[in-house]
Tab-separated table of C-alpha atoms in Angstrom:
chain	number	residue	atom	x	y	z
A	129	MET	CA	0.560	-29.765	86.001
A	130	ASN	CA	1.114	-26.429	85.015
A	131	VAL	CA	-1.709	-26.440	81.627
A	132	THR	CA	-1.723	-23.156	80.731
A	133	ARG	CA	-3.879	-21.278	78.080
A	134	ALA	CA	-2.329	-20.821	75.398
A	135	ASP	CA	-1.536	-25.279	75.644
A	136	ARG	CA	-5.692	-26.040	76.208
A	137	HIS	CA	-6.077	-23.472	72.999
A	138	ARG	CA	-3.368	-26.438	70.886
A	139	LEU	CA	-4.687	-29.416	72.588
A	140	GLU	CA	-8.263	-28.365	72.498
A	141	ALA	CA	-7.723	-27.511	68.635
A	142	ILE	CA	-6.025	-31.056	68.182
A	143	VAL	CA	-9.248	-32.650	70.085
A	144	LEU	CA	-11.398	-31.065	67.556
A	145	ASP	CA	-9.232	-31.457	64.675
A	146	ARG	CA	-11.521	-34.851	62.614
A	147	SER	CA	-8.288	-35.505	60.216
A	148	ALA	CA	-5.543	-35.869	63.002
A	149	PRO	CA	-3.967	-39.092	64.213
A	150	GLN	CA	-6.154	-40.946	67.135
A	151	LYS	CA	-3.254	-41.036	68.933
A	152	HIS	CA	-2.634	-37.749	69.014
A	153	VAL	CA	-6.304	-36.993	70.496
A	154	TRP	CA	-6.207	-39.698	72.782
A	155	ARG	CA	-3.095	-37.921	74.216
A	156	ALA	CA	-4.699	-34.102	74.487
A	157	ASP	CA	-7.328	-36.491	76.500
A	158	ILE	CA	-5.127	-37.661	78.441
A	159	ILE	CA	-3.201	-33.737	79.946
A	160	LEU	CA	-7.128	-32.242	79.297
A	161	ALA	CA	-8.503	-34.458	81.678
A	162	THR	CA	-5.454	-33.501	84.536
A	163	ALA	CA	-6.187	-30.793	83.724
A	164	GLU	CA	-9.546	-31.322	84.718
A	165	GLY	CA	-8.663	-32.257	88.078
A	166	CYS	CA	-9.374	-36.027	87.397
A	167	GLY	CA	-7.795	-39.025	89.474
A	168	THR	CA	-5.783	-41.643	87.760
A	169	ALA	CA	-8.572	-43.882	87.533
A	170	GLU	CA	-11.374	-41.060	85.798
A	171	ILE	CA	-8.525	-40.512	83.424
A	172	MET	CA	-8.197	-44.477	82.129
A	173	ARG	CA	-12.407	-44.798	82.404
A	174	ARG	CA	-11.868	-41.854	80.036
A	175	SER	CA	-9.331	-42.368	77.360
A	176	GLY	CA	-9.870	-46.170	77.555
A	177	LYS	CA	-5.243	-46.656	78.495
A	178	SER	CA	-3.698	-48.401	81.095
A	179	LYS	CA	-1.987	-46.796	84.064
A	180	PRO	CA	1.557	-46.368	82.662
A	181	VAL	CA	-0.080	-45.143	79.524
A	182	VAL	CA	-1.411	-42.254	81.424
A	183	TRP	CA	1.780	-41.726	83.417
A	184	ARG	CA	4.150	-42.144	80.532
A	185	TRP	CA	2.212	-38.247	79.053
A	186	GLN	CA	1.604	-36.665	81.889
A	187	ALA	CA	5.976	-37.669	82.269
A	188	ARG	CA	6.283	-36.287	78.568
A	189	PHE	CA	4.018	-33.339	78.366
A	190	MET	CA	5.777	-31.699	82.200
A	191	ALA	CA	9.530	-32.323	80.222
A	192	GLU	CA	7.956	-31.891	75.918
A	193	GLY	CA	4.884	-29.712	76.021
A	194	VAL	CA	2.379	-30.754	73.606
A	195	GLU	CA	5.359	-30.934	71.000
A	196	GLY	CA	5.689	-34.036	72.684
A	197	LEU	CA	2.227	-35.324	72.904
A	198	THR	CA	2.368	-34.832	68.915
A	199	ARG	CA	6.257	-36.822	68.506
A	200	ASP	CA	7.084	-40.921	69.342
A	201	LYS	CA	10.194	-41.052	70.541
A	202	THR	CA	13.390	-43.065	68.040
A	203	ARG	CA	12.973	-46.429	69.561
A	204	ARG	CA	16.350	-49.389	68.486
A	205	PRO	CA	15.156	-51.255	65.585
A	206	GLY	CA	14.384	-55.132	66.382
A	207	LYS	CA	16.761	-55.669	63.533
A	208	GLN	CA	20.538	-54.632	63.163
A	209	PRO	CA	20.024	-53.631	59.813
A	210	LEU	CA	22.977	-54.948	57.488
A	211	SER	CA	25.606	-53.481	57.113
A	212	THR	CA	27.177	-52.194	53.792
A	213	ASP	CA	30.225	-55.014	52.827
A	214	THR	CA	26.265	-57.473	53.306
A	215	VAL	CA	24.626	-54.929	51.335
A	216	GLN	CA	27.635	-54.400	48.522
A	217	ARG	CA	28.498	-58.319	48.456
A	218	VAL	CA	24.306	-59.318	47.632
A	219	VAL	CA	24.585	-56.284	44.319
A	220	ASP	CA	28.238	-58.072	43.664
A	221	LEU	CA	27.135	-61.203	43.601
A	222	ALA	CA	23.206	-60.604	41.622
A	223	LEU	CA	25.870	-58.859	39.232
A	224	GLY	CA	27.926	-61.633	38.904
A	225	PRO	CA	27.882	-64.881	36.668
A	226	PRO	CA	25.491	-67.776	39.369
A	227	PRO	CA	27.551	-71.108	40.401
A	228	GLY	CA	27.381	-74.317	38.681
A	229	GLU	CA	25.375	-74.440	36.604
A	230	GLU	CA	22.427	-72.318	36.204
A	231	THR	CA	21.987	-69.537	34.398
A	232	HIS	CA	20.503	-66.416	36.806
A	233	TRP	CA	20.291	-65.533	40.110
A	234	THR	CA	17.038	-66.789	42.288
A	235	GLY	CA	15.919	-64.777	44.760
A	236	ARG	CA	16.582	-67.630	47.573
A	237	MET	CA	19.953	-68.542	45.626
A	238	LEU	CA	21.198	-65.292	46.421
A	239	ALA	CA	19.635	-65.096	49.736
A	240	LYS	CA	21.888	-68.638	50.324
A	241	ALA	CA	25.008	-67.089	48.980
A	242	ALA	CA	25.259	-63.678	51.089
A	243	GLY	CA	23.214	-65.632	54.699
A	244	VAL	CA	20.555	-62.799	54.328
A	245	SER	CA	17.082	-63.738	54.868
A	246	LEU	CA	14.718	-63.381	51.237
A	247	ARG	CA	13.566	-60.061	51.669
A	248	SER	CA	16.563	-58.573	52.967
A	249	VAL	CA	17.541	-59.477	49.383
A	250	GLN	CA	14.650	-58.574	47.448
A	251	ARG	CA	15.099	-54.793	49.677
A	252	ILE	CA	17.835	-54.552	48.116
A	253	LEU	CA	17.385	-55.766	43.932
A	254	GLU	CA	14.643	-53.746	44.674
A	255	ALA	CA	16.803	-51.042	45.567
A	256	HIS	CA	19.248	-50.989	43.721
A	257	GLN	CA	17.018	-51.117	40.527
A	258	LEU	CA	18.452	-55.253	39.405
A	259	ALA	CA	16.312	-57.870	38.367
A	260	PRO	CA	18.628	-60.729	37.778
A	261	HIS	CA	15.463	-62.836	36.595
A	262	ARG	CA	13.945	-60.961	33.927
A	263	ILE	CA	15.910	-60.678	30.749
A	264	ARG	CA	14.946	-58.852	28.039
A	265	THR	CA	15.607	-60.375	23.747
A	266	PHE	CA	16.187	-58.288	20.822
A	267	LYS	CA	16.753	-58.459	17.218
A	268	LEU	CA	18.189	-57.396	15.328
A	269	SER	CA	18.177	-56.438	11.435
A	270	THR	CA	21.028	-57.882	8.871
A	271	ASP	CA	19.453	-55.737	6.034
A	272	PRO	CA	22.036	-53.241	4.683
A	273	LYS	CA	19.033	-51.005	3.184
A	274	PHE	CA	17.363	-51.338	6.442
A	275	ALA	CA	16.910	-47.324	7.185
A	276	GLU	CA	16.041	-47.187	3.169
A	277	LYS	CA	13.686	-49.654	3.643
A	278	LEU	CA	12.665	-48.137	6.432
A	279	LYS	CA	11.784	-44.075	5.420
A	280	ASP	CA	10.124	-46.037	3.120
A	281	VAL	CA	7.202	-47.767	4.392
A	282	VAL	CA	6.589	-45.366	7.326
A	283	GLY	CA	7.020	-42.594	4.851
A	284	LEU	CA	4.069	-44.390	3.133
A	285	TYR	CA	1.948	-44.429	6.691
A	286	VAL	CA	2.389	-40.473	7.369
A	287	ASP	CA	2.014	-39.592	4.448
A	288	PRO	CA	0.612	-41.523	1.476
A	289	PRO	CA	0.603	-40.648	-2.226
A	290	ALA	CA	-2.431	-38.912	-3.459
A	291	HIS	CA	-4.654	-40.831	-6.012
A	292	ALA	CA	-3.683	-44.350	-3.948
A	293	VAL	CA	-4.716	-47.111	-1.557
A	294	VAL	CA	-1.972	-48.039	0.457
A	295	LEU	CA	-2.144	-52.054	1.700
A	296	SER	CA	-0.622	-53.949	4.418
A	297	VAL	CA	-0.284	-57.452	2.643
A	298	ASP	CA	0.169	-60.923	5.148
A	299	GLU	CA	-0.949	-63.792	5.705
A	300	LYS	CA	-1.906	-65.136	8.825
A	301	SER	CA	-0.762	-69.454	7.934
A	302	GLN	CA	-1.768	-72.298	10.840
A	303	ILE	CA	-5.396	-71.242	11.583
A	304	GLN	CA	-6.389	-73.216	13.739
A	305	ALA	CA	-9.805	-74.981	13.965
A	306	LEU	CA	-9.840	-75.312	17.849
A	307	ASP	CA	-12.815	-77.853	19.412
A	308	ARG	CA	-12.813	-77.764	23.668
A	309	THR	CA	-13.458	-81.623	24.698
A	310	GLN	CA	-15.765	-80.341	27.300
A	311	PRO	CA	-18.018	-76.748	27.198
A	312	GLY	CA	-16.339	-74.261	28.979
A	313	LEU	CA	-17.968	-72.395	32.206
A	314	PRO	CA	-18.693	-69.450	32.149
A	315	MET	CA	-17.299	-66.237	34.208
A	316	LYS	CA	-18.933	-65.246	38.352
A	317	PRO	CA	-17.619	-63.415	40.847
A	318	GLY	CA	-14.700	-64.275	42.338
A	319	ARG	CA	-13.691	-67.483	39.551
A	320	ALA	CA	-12.796	-66.826	36.001
A	321	GLY	CA	-14.784	-68.206	33.135
A	322	THR	CA	-13.015	-72.319	32.466
A	323	MET	CA	-11.456	-73.595	29.432
A	324	THR	CA	-10.805	-77.115	29.219
A	325	HIS	CA	-6.557	-77.128	28.402
A	326	ASP	CA	-7.140	-80.187	25.466
A	327	TYR	CA	-8.584	-79.960	22.473
A	328	LYS	CA	-9.969	-81.415	19.552
A	329	ARG	CA	-8.290	-80.094	16.209
A	330	HIS	CA	-9.956	-80.259	12.778
A	331	GLY	CA	-8.059	-78.417	10.621
A	332	THR	CA	-6.531	-75.581	9.807
A	333	THR	CA	-6.421	-72.780	6.558
A	334	THR	CA	-4.359	-69.222	5.653
A	335	LEU	CA	-5.843	-66.226	5.982
A	336	PHE	CA	-4.671	-63.965	3.447
A	337	ALA	CA	-5.497	-60.218	4.243
A	338	ALA	CA	-4.743	-56.070	3.320
A	339	LEU	CA	-4.769	-53.392	5.460
A	340	ASN	CA	-5.501	-50.230	4.091
A	341	ILE	CA	-4.313	-47.961	5.532
A	342	LEU	CA	-6.402	-44.891	4.963
A	343	ASP	CA	-9.522	-45.614	6.399
A	344	GLY	CA	-8.561	-49.488	8.393
A	345	THR	CA	-10.921	-51.805	6.700
A	346	VAL	CA	-9.316	-55.308	5.940
A	347	ILE	CA	-10.109	-56.986	2.017
A	348	GLY	CA	-9.354	-60.999	3.727
A	349	ARG	CA	-9.183	-64.261	1.859
A	350	ASN	CA	-9.061	-67.778	3.674
A	351	MET	CA	-6.947	-70.516	1.398
A	352	GLN	CA	-5.637	-73.467	2.282
A	353	HIS	CA	-2.404	-73.118	1.501
A	354	HIS	CA	-0.056	-70.904	1.544
A	355	ARG	CA	1.690	-70.896	-1.699
A	356	HIS	CA	2.481	-68.518	-4.101
A	357	GLN	CA	-0.448	-69.710	-6.350
A	358	GLU	CA	-2.415	-68.578	-3.475
A	359	PHE	CA	-1.011	-65.774	-3.113
A	360	ILE	CA	-1.387	-64.414	-6.641
A	361	ARG	CA	-5.381	-65.395	-6.283
A	362	PHE	CA	-4.998	-63.485	-3.528
A	363	LEU	CA	-3.334	-60.316	-5.582
A	364	ASN	CA	-6.492	-61.125	-8.064
A	365	THR	CA	-8.573	-60.367	-5.296
A	366	ILE	CA	-7.659	-57.367	-4.612
A	367	GLU	CA	-7.431	-56.553	-8.064
A	368	GLU	CA	-11.238	-56.253	-8.253
A	369	GLN	CA	-12.191	-54.651	-5.106
A	370	VAL	CA	-9.776	-50.751	-5.591
A	371	PRO	CA	-11.627	-48.872	-7.885
A	372	VAL	CA	-9.773	-48.648	-11.525
A	373	GLY	CA	-7.149	-45.322	-11.483
A	374	LYS	CA	-5.988	-46.045	-8.361
A	375	VAL	CA	-2.045	-47.199	-7.701
A	376	ILE	CA	-2.051	-49.939	-5.515
A	377	HIS	CA	1.170	-49.992	-2.940
A	378	ALA	CA	1.244	-52.665	-0.464
A	379	ILE	CA	3.016	-53.450	2.021
A	380	VAL	CA	4.748	-56.797	1.907
A	381	ASP	CA	8.097	-58.562	3.920
A	382	ASN	CA	9.861	-60.383	2.464
A	383	TYR	CA	8.751	-64.435	2.529
A	384	ALA	CA	10.005	-65.846	-0.253
A	385	THR	CA	6.510	-66.475	-1.703
A	386	HIS	CA	6.137	-62.688	-1.966
A	387	LYS	CA	9.173	-62.519	-4.239
A	388	HIS	CA	8.391	-65.993	-6.368
A	389	PRO	CA	8.642	-65.415	-10.331
A	390	LYS	CA	5.862	-65.719	-11.331
A	391	VAL	CA	4.642	-62.873	-8.955
A	392	ARG	CA	7.327	-60.689	-10.012
A	393	GLN	CA	5.319	-62.012	-13.715
A	394	TRP	CA	1.751	-60.503	-12.188
A	395	LEU	CA	2.856	-57.362	-11.074
A	396	ALA	CA	4.474	-56.424	-14.818
A	397	ARG	CA	1.067	-57.100	-15.748
A	398	HIS	CA	-0.058	-54.945	-13.296
A	399	PRO	CA	2.124	-52.013	-13.659
A	400	ARG	CA	-0.098	-49.836	-11.175
A	401	TRP	CA	1.000	-52.739	-8.549
A	402	THR	CA	4.294	-51.412	-6.561
A	403	PHE	CA	5.956	-53.815	-3.915
A	404	HIS	CA	7.837	-52.138	-0.670
A	405	PHE	CA	9.555	-55.107	1.321
A	406	THR	CA	9.715	-54.163	4.836
A	407	PRO	CA	13.971	-54.654	6.287
A	408	THR	CA	14.866	-57.821	6.598
A	409	SER	CA	13.786	-59.370	10.377
A	410	ALA	CA	11.562	-56.558	11.178
A	411	SER	CA	8.271	-57.596	9.712
A	412	TRP	CA	7.078	-55.614	13.203
A	413	LEU	CA	7.166	-52.435	10.826
A	414	ASN	CA	3.565	-54.248	8.704
A	415	ALA	CA	0.590	-52.890	10.183
A	416	VAL	CA	-1.944	-55.516	9.371
A	417	GLU	CA	0.317	-57.823	12.078
A	418	GLY	CA	-1.609	-55.180	14.538
A	419	PHE	CA	-4.910	-57.115	13.013
A	420	PHE	CA	-3.477	-59.925	13.535
A	421	ALA	CA	-2.183	-60.396	17.090
A	422	LYS	CA	-6.023	-58.542	18.218
A	423	LEU	CA	-7.725	-61.206	15.526
A	424	THR	CA	-5.854	-63.767	17.575
A	425	ARG	CA	-6.202	-61.956	21.584
A	426	GLN	CA	-9.861	-61.831	20.722
A	427	ARG	CA	-11.944	-63.883	17.993
A	428	LEU	CA	-8.876	-67.251	17.875
A	429	LYS	CA	-7.741	-67.501	21.168
A	430	ARG	CA	-11.139	-68.668	23.304
A	431	GLY	CA	-12.510	-69.310	20.259
A	432	VAL	CA	-14.494	-72.595	19.901
A	433	PHE	CA	-14.613	-74.053	16.456
A	434	ARG	CA	-16.429	-77.406	15.598
A	435	SER	CA	-14.608	-77.834	11.640
A	436	VAL	CA	-12.173	-75.127	9.458
A	437	ILE	CA	-16.399	-74.604	7.649
A	438	ASP	CA	-16.975	-73.436	11.299
A	439	LEU	CA	-13.847	-71.281	11.736
A	440	TYR	CA	-14.991	-69.757	7.853
A	441	ARG	CA	-18.408	-68.063	8.934
A	442	SER	CA	-17.315	-67.102	11.975
A	443	PRO	CA	-17.228	-63.373	12.984
A	444	SER	CA	-13.262	-62.187	13.227
A	445	THR	CA	-14.416	-59.511	16.041
A	446	ALA	CA	-11.430	-56.749	16.106
A	447	SER	CA	-13.572	-53.998	18.231
A	448	SER	CA	-16.498	-54.079	20.112
A	449	ARG	CA	-18.137	-51.962	17.817
A	450	ARG	CA	-16.761	-52.688	14.240
A	451	GLN	CA	-16.814	-56.031	12.479
A	452	THR	CA	-15.259	-58.167	8.968
A	453	SER	CA	-15.953	-61.315	8.314
A	454	ILE	CA	-13.387	-63.981	7.003
A	455	PRO	CA	-15.038	-65.141	3.612
A	456	ASN	CA	-15.219	-68.938	3.138
A	457	PRO	CA	-13.218	-69.571	-0.088
A	458	SER	CA	-15.518	-71.619	-2.054
A	459	SER	CA	-17.913	-68.713	-1.606
A	460	GLY	CA	-17.188	-66.515	-3.854
A	461	PRO	CA	-14.695	-63.226	-3.654
A	462	PRO	CA	-15.143	-61.690	-0.594
A	463	THR	CA	-16.418	-58.132	-0.941
A	464	GLN	CA	-15.493	-55.457	1.669
A	465	ASN	CA	-17.055	-53.787	4.332
A	466	ALA	CA	-17.183	-50.551	4.574
A	467	SER	CA	-19.781	-49.505	6.248
A	468	SER	CA	-18.083	-51.578	9.247
A	469	PRO	CA	-14.311	-50.600	8.737
A	470	LEU	CA	-12.088	-53.141	11.118
A	471	LEU	CA	-9.697	-50.635	12.638
A	472	THR	CA	-6.130	-52.133	14.603
A	473	GLY	CA	-4.890	-49.524	17.223
A	474	GLY	CA	-1.878	-48.760	14.765
A	475	SER	CA	-4.039	-47.985	11.639
A	476	LYS	CA	-6.148	-45.764	13.631
A	477	ARG	CA	-2.590	-43.459	14.916
């Protein structure tokens, strides 16, 4: 075997390179040991490889040089790749309706229909960005004044009027005071916290909330019902909290309570109030919905409440650094917690 000086330098560089693949390193060691005159047994001892492996890479070096040591020869696949017709058949099946009464294709159904493995179906669907098991829902608003109302509400968010207060007003009804039948276990390494599936129901309440768009504070009040009488009482609460001289722009949805004749009469008696209605089927425009979602996720979903009064007194935490309390209707009108505002992500942005 003829190992030139240039080949020796390249082989030594491969051995000394700490980032080189290990298979290249031991191949280079075999050739360097061969160049030193070591026998096959000694090379096997140094490299830890078998005799056929040593002979194979010696022959590869004599045929292709150093480049042959750093490149593996291509091998025939263990299984023949799927034909183009088979792949296209899986794609056509996935894009069409499934047989029988099924509503959508599953991976195993496609594999059985096309006569291939489940993993092959998964690879084909991934390559063609198809997901027959998923569906995306949507809702179209039928409000003829959708664009007009959208601009009105978003305009209040983006550019609120001067000397005015913009409030996002809504109610979260049927908040349940749920108590678990057994105490749960805390989280520990390797095990999630536990909570019983069944529960005891101790009553419900309705939370009326008004989110101040400018500073993120919330005026809230709990009531037993969510009729127009309770809504007017909540409007009176807001009227007491907002400083005199401030114009109030309230963003509300199209719930019938908000359009009740007595509510309209109340608005007529309070000229500084203006209602801005979100489009039909577009209550997501109301920023207070984000507050309700955060309240549900971070306080109500895993909370344990042994009575409705316990639910009233529980702090509704929507941020680890900012808290406010859901006021008890029997404790008088609520106060706005200006020192610790309750912010939602949308209103903060």
